[in-house]
PDB file of C-alpha atoms in Angstrom:
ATOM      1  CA  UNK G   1      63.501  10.862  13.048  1.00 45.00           C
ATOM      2  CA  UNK G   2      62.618  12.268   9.780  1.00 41.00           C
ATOM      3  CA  UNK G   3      61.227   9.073   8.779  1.00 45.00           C
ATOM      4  CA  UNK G   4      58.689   8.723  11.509  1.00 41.00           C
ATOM      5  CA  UNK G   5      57.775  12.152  10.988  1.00 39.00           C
ATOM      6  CA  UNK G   6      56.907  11.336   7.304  1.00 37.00           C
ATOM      7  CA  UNK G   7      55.060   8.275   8.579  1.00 38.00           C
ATOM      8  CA  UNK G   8      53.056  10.449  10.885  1.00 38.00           C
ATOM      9  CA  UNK G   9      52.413  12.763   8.093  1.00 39.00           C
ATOM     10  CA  UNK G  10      51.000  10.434   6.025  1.00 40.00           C
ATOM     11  CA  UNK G  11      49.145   8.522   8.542  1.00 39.00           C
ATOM     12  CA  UNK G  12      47.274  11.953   9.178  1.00 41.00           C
ATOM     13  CA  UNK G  13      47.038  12.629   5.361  1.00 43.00           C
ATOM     14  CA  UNK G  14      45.548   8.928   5.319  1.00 41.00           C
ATOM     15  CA  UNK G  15      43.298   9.542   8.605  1.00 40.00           C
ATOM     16  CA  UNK G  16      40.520  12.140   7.781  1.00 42.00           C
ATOM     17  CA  UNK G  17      39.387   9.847   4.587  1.00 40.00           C
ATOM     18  CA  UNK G  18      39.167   6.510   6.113  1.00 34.00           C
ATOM     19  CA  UNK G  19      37.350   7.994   9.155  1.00 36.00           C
ATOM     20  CA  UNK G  20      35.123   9.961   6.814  1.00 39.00           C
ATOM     21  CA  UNK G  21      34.621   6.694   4.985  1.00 35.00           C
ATOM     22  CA  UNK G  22      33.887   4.727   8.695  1.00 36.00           C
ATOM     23  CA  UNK G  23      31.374   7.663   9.565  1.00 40.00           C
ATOM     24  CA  UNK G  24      29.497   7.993   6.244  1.00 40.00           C
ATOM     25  CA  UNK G  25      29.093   4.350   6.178  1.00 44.00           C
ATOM     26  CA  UNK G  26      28.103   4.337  10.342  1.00 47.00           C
ATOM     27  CA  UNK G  27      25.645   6.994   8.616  1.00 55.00           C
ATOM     28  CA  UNK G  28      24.393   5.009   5.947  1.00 56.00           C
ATOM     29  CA  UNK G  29      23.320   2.072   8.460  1.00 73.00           C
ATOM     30  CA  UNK G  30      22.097   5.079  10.872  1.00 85.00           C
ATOM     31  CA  UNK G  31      19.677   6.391   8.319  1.00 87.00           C
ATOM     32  CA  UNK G  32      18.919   2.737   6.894  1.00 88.00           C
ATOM     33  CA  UNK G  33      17.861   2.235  10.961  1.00 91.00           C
ATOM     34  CA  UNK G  34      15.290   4.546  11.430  1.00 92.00           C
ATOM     35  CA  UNK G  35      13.790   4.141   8.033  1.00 92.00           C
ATOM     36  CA  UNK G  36      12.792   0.594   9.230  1.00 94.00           C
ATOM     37  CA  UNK G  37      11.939   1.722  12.290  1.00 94.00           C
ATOM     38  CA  UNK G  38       9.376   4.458  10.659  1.00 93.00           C
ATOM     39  CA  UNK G  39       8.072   2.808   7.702  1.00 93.00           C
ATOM     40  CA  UNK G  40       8.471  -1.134   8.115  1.00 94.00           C
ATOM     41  CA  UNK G  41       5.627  -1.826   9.750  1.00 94.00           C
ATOM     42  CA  UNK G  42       3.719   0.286   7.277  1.00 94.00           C
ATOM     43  CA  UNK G  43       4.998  -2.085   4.184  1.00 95.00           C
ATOM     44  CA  UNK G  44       3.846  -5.592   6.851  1.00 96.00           C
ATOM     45  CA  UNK G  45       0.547  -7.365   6.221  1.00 95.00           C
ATOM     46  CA  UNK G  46      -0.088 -10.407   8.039  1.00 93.00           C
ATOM     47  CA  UNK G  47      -0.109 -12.569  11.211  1.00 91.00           C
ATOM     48  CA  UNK G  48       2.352 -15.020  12.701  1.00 92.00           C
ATOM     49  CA  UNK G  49       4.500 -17.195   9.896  1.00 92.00           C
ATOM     50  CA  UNK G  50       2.064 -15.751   7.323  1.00 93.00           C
ATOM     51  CA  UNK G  51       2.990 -11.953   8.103  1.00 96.00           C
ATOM     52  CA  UNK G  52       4.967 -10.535   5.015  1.00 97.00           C
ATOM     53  CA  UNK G  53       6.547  -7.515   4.192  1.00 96.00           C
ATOM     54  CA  UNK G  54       7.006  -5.683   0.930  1.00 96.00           C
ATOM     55  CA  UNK G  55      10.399  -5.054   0.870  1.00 94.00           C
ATOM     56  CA  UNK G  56      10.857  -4.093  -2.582  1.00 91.00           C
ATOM     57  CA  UNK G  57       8.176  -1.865  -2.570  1.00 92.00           C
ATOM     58  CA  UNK G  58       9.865   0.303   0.882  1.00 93.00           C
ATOM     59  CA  UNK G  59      13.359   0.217  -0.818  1.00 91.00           C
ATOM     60  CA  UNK G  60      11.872   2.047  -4.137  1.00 89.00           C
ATOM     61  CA  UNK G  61       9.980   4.132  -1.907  1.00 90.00           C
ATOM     62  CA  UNK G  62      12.149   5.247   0.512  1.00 90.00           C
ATOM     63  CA  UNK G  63      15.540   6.895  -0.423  1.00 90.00           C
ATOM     64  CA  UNK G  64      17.775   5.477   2.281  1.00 90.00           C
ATOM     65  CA  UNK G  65      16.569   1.919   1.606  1.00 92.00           C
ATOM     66  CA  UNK G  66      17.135   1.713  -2.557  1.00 91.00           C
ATOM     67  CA  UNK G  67      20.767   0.629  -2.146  1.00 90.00           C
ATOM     68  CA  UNK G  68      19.581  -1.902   0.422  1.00 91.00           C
ATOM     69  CA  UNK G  69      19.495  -5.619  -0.831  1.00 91.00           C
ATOM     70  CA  UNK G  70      16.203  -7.403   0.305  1.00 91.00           C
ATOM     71  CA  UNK G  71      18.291  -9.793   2.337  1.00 92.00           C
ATOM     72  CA  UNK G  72      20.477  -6.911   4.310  1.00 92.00           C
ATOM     73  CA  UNK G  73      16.850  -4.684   4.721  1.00 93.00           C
ATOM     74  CA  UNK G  74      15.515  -8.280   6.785  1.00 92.00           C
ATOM     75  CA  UNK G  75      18.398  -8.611   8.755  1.00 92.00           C
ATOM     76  CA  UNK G  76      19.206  -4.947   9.949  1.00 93.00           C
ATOM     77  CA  UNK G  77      15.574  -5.106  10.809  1.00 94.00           C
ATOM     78  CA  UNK G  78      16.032  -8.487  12.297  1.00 93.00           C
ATOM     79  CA  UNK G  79      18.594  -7.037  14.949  1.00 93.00           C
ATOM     80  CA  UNK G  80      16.126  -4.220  15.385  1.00 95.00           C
ATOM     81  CA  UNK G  81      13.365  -6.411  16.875  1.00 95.00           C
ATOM     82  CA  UNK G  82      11.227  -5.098  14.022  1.00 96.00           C
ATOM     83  CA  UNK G  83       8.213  -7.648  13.504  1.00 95.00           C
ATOM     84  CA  UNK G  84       8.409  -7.771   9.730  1.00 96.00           C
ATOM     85  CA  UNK G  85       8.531 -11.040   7.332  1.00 95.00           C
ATOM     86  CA  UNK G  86      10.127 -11.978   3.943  1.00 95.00           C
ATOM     87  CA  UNK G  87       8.830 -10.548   0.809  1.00 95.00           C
ATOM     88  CA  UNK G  88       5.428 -12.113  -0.572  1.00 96.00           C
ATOM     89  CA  UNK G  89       4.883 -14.367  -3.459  1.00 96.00           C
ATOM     90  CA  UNK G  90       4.250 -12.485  -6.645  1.00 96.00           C
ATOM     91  CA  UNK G  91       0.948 -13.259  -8.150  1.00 97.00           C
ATOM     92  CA  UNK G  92       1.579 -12.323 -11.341  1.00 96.00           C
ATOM     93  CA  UNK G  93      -0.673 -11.543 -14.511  1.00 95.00           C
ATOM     94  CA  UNK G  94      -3.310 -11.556 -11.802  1.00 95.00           C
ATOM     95  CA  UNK G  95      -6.886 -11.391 -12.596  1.00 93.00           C
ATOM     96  CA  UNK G  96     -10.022 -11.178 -10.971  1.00 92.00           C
ATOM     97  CA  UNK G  97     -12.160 -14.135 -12.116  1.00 91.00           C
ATOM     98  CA  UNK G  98     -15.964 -13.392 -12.101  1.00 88.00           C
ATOM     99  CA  UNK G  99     -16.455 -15.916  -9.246  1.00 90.00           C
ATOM    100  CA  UNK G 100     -14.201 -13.712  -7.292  1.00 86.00           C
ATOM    101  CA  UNK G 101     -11.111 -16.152  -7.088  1.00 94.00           C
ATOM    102  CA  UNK G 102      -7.920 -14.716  -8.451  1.00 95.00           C
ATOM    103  CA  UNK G 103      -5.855 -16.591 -11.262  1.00 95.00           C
ATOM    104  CA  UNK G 104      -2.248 -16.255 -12.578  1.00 96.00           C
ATOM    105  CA  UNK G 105       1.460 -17.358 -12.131  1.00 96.00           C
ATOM    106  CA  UNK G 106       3.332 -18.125  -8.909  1.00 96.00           C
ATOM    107  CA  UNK G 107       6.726 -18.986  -9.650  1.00 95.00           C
ATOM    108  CA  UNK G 108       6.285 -19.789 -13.081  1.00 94.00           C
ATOM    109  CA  UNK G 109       3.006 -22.340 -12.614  1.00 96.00           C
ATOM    110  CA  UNK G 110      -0.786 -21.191 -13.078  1.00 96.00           C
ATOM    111  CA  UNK G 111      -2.927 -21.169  -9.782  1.00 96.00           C
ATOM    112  CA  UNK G 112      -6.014 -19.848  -8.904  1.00 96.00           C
ATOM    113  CA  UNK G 113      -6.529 -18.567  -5.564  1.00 96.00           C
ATOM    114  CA  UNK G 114      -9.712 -18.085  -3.775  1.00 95.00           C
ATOM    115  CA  UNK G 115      -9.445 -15.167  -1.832  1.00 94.00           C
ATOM    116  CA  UNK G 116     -10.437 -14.970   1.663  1.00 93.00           C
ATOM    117  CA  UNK G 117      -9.460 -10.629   1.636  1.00 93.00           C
ATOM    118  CA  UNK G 118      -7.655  -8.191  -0.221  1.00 94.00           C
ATOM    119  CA  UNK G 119      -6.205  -4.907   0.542  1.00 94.00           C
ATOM    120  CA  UNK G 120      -3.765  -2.232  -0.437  1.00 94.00           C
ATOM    121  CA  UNK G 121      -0.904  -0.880   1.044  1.00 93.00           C
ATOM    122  CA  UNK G 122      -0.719   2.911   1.380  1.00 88.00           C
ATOM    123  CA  UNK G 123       2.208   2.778  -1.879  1.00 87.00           C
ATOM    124  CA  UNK G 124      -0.532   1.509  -4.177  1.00 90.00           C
ATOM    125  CA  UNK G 125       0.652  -2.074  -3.954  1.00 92.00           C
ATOM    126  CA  UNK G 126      -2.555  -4.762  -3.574  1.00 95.00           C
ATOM    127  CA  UNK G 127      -2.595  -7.993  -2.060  1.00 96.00           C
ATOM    128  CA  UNK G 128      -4.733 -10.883  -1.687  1.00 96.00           C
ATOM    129  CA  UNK G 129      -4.640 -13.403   1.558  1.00 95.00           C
ATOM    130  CA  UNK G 130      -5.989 -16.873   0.419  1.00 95.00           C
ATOM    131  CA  UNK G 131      -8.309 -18.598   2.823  1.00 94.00           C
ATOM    132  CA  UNK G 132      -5.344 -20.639   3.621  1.00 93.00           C
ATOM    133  CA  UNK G 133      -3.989 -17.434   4.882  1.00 94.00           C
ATOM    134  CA  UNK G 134      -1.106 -16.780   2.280  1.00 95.00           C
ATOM    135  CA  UNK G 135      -0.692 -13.691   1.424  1.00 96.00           C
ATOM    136  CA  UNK G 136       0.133 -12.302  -2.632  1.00 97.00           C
ATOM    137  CA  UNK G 137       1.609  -9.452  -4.093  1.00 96.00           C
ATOM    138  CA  UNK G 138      -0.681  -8.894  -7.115  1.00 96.00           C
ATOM    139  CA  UNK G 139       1.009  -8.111 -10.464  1.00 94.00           C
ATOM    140  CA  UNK G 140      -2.101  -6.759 -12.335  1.00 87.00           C
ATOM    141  CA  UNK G 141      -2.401  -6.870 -16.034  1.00 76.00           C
ATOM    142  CA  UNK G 142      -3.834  -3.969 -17.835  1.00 72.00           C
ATOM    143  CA  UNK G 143      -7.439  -5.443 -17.828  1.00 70.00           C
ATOM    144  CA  UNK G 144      -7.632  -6.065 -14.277  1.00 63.00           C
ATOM    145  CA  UNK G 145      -6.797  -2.777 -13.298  1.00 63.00           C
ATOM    146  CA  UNK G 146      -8.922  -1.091 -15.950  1.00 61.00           C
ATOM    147  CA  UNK G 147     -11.713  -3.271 -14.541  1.00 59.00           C
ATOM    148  CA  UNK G 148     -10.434  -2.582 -10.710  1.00 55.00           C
ATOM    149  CA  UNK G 149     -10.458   1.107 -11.427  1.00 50.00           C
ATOM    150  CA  UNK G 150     -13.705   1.440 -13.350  1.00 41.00           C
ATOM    151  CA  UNK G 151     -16.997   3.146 -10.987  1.00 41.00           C
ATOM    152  CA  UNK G 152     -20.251   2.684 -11.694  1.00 47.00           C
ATOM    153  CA  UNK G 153     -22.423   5.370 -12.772  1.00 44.00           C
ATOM    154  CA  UNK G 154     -24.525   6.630 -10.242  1.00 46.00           C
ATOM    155  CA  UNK G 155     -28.068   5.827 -10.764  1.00 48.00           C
ATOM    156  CA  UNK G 156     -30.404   8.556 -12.333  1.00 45.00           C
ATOM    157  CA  UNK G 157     -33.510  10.618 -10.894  1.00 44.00           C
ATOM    158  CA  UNK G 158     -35.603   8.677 -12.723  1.00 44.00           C
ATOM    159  CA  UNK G 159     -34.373   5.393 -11.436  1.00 45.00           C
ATOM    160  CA  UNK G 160     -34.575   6.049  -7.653  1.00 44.00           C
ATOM    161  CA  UNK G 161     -37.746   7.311  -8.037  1.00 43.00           C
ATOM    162  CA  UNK G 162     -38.731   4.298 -10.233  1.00 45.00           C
ATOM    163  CA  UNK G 163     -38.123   2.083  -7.126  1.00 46.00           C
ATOM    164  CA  UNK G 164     -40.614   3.815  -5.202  1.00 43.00           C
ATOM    165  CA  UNK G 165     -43.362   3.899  -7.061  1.00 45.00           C
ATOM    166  CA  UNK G 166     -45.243   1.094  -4.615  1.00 45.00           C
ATOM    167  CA  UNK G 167     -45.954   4.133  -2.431  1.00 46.00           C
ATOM    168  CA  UNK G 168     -46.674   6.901  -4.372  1.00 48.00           C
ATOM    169  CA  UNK G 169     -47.094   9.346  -1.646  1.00 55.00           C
ATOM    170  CA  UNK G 170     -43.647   8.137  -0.040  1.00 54.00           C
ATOM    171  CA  UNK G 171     -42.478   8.931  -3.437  1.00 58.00           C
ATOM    172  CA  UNK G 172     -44.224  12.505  -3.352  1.00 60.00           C
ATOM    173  CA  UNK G 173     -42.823  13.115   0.170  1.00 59.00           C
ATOM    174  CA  UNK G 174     -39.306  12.047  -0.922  1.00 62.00           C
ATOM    175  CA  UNK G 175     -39.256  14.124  -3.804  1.00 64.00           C
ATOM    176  CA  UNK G 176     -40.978  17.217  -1.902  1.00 65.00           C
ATOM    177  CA  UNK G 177     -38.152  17.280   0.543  1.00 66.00           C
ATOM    178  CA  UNK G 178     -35.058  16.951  -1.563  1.00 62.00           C
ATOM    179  CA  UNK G 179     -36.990  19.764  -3.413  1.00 61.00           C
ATOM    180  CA  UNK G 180     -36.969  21.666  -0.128  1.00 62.00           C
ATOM    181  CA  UNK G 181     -33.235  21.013   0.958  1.00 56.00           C
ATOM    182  CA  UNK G 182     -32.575  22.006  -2.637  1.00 57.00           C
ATOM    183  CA  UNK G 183     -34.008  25.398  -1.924  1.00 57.00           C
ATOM    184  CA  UNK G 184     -32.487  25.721   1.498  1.00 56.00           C
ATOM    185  CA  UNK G 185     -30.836  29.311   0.889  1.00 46.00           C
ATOM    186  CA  UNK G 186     -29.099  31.386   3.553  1.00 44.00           C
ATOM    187  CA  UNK G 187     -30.349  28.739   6.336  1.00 47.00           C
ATOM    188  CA  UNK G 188     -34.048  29.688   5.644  1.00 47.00           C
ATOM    189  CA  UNK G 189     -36.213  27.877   3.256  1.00 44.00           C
ATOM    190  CA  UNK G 190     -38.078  29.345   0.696  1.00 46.00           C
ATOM    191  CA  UNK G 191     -41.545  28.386   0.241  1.00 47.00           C
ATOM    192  CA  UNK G 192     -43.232  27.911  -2.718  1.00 47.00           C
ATOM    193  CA  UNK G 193     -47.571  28.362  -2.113  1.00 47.00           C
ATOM    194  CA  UNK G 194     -47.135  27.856   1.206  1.00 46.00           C
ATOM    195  CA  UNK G 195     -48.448  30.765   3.558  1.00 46.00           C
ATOM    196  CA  UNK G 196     -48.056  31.261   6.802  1.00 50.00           C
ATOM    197  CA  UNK G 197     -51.513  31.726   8.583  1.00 45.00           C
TER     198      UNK G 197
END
């Protein structure tokens, strides 16, 4: 009797931490859930065999998905029902040719890709989809995104009006009423000369 009552004892003792274990790990897989559920589709681009998801990109950014191989991520969402795809090719030292084809490495060999669209995900990540409807992750290098991110300076008074200068007096009346919407103060308009009669 004593010995049973030291096995029950230490069955308890044992108990609490492997169900703690079962729950935090029933947790884990919980939380891992709905985090595909509420962001996968966010991190999907694409149609059909072609659609793609960034998988590495909604592990980093999500906290309950960085433990998460790539592999385990596709196949929990997999039993979900979750309409996602693998993980796009890399494009990598991508740049922008002046034609407006991309060029760089895909698994090690040079290609250049023309590009039938490119977009961004809402994580910063761009993308290309080739006219043959593939779609690449796009590893930039540091002159393709300093030539991505530069904006061209706005063109000067001088040079709008320049373009007008057929029509002088639709040049006049241009410049007369950004002149008056200038001076729009208080929602009345201050007139300059002009009298009322």
């Amino acid at each position: 009797m004593l010995d049973s009552l030291l096995f029950l004892s230490a069955s308890c003792a044992v108990a609490p931490s492997t169900t703690a274990r079962i729950r935090s790990h029933k947790s884990v897989g919980t939380l891992q859930e709905w985090a595909l559920q509420d962001t996968a589709a966010t991190y999907t681009v694409g149609d059909g065999e072609r659609r793609v998801t960034f998988w590495n990109s909604l592990a980093t950014e999500h906290p309950a998905l960085r433990h998460a191989s790539v592999e385990t991520l596709l196949n929990r969402a997999a039993l979900l029902g979750l309409t996602v795809g693998p993980e796009p090719k890399l494009l990598g030292s991508a740049q922008r040719i002046d034609d407006g084809r991309w060029s760089g490495t895909v698994d090690g060999h040079v290609r250049t890709i023309n590009a039938a669209s490119e977009g961004r995900l809402a994580s910063g990540e761009e993308f290309i989809e080739s006219l043959t409807g593939e779609i690449f992750a796009l590893e930039l290098t540091s002159e393709s995104r300093a030539a991505a991110t530069l904006v061209p300076d706005p063109p000067s008074l001088s040079a709008c009006t320049e373009q007008w200068s057929i029509c002088p007096t639709l040049q006049t009346a241009y410049i007369a009423s950004l002149v008056a919407c200038a001076l729009m103060l208080g929602g009345q308009l201050v007139s300059l000369g002009v009298h009322a009669s």
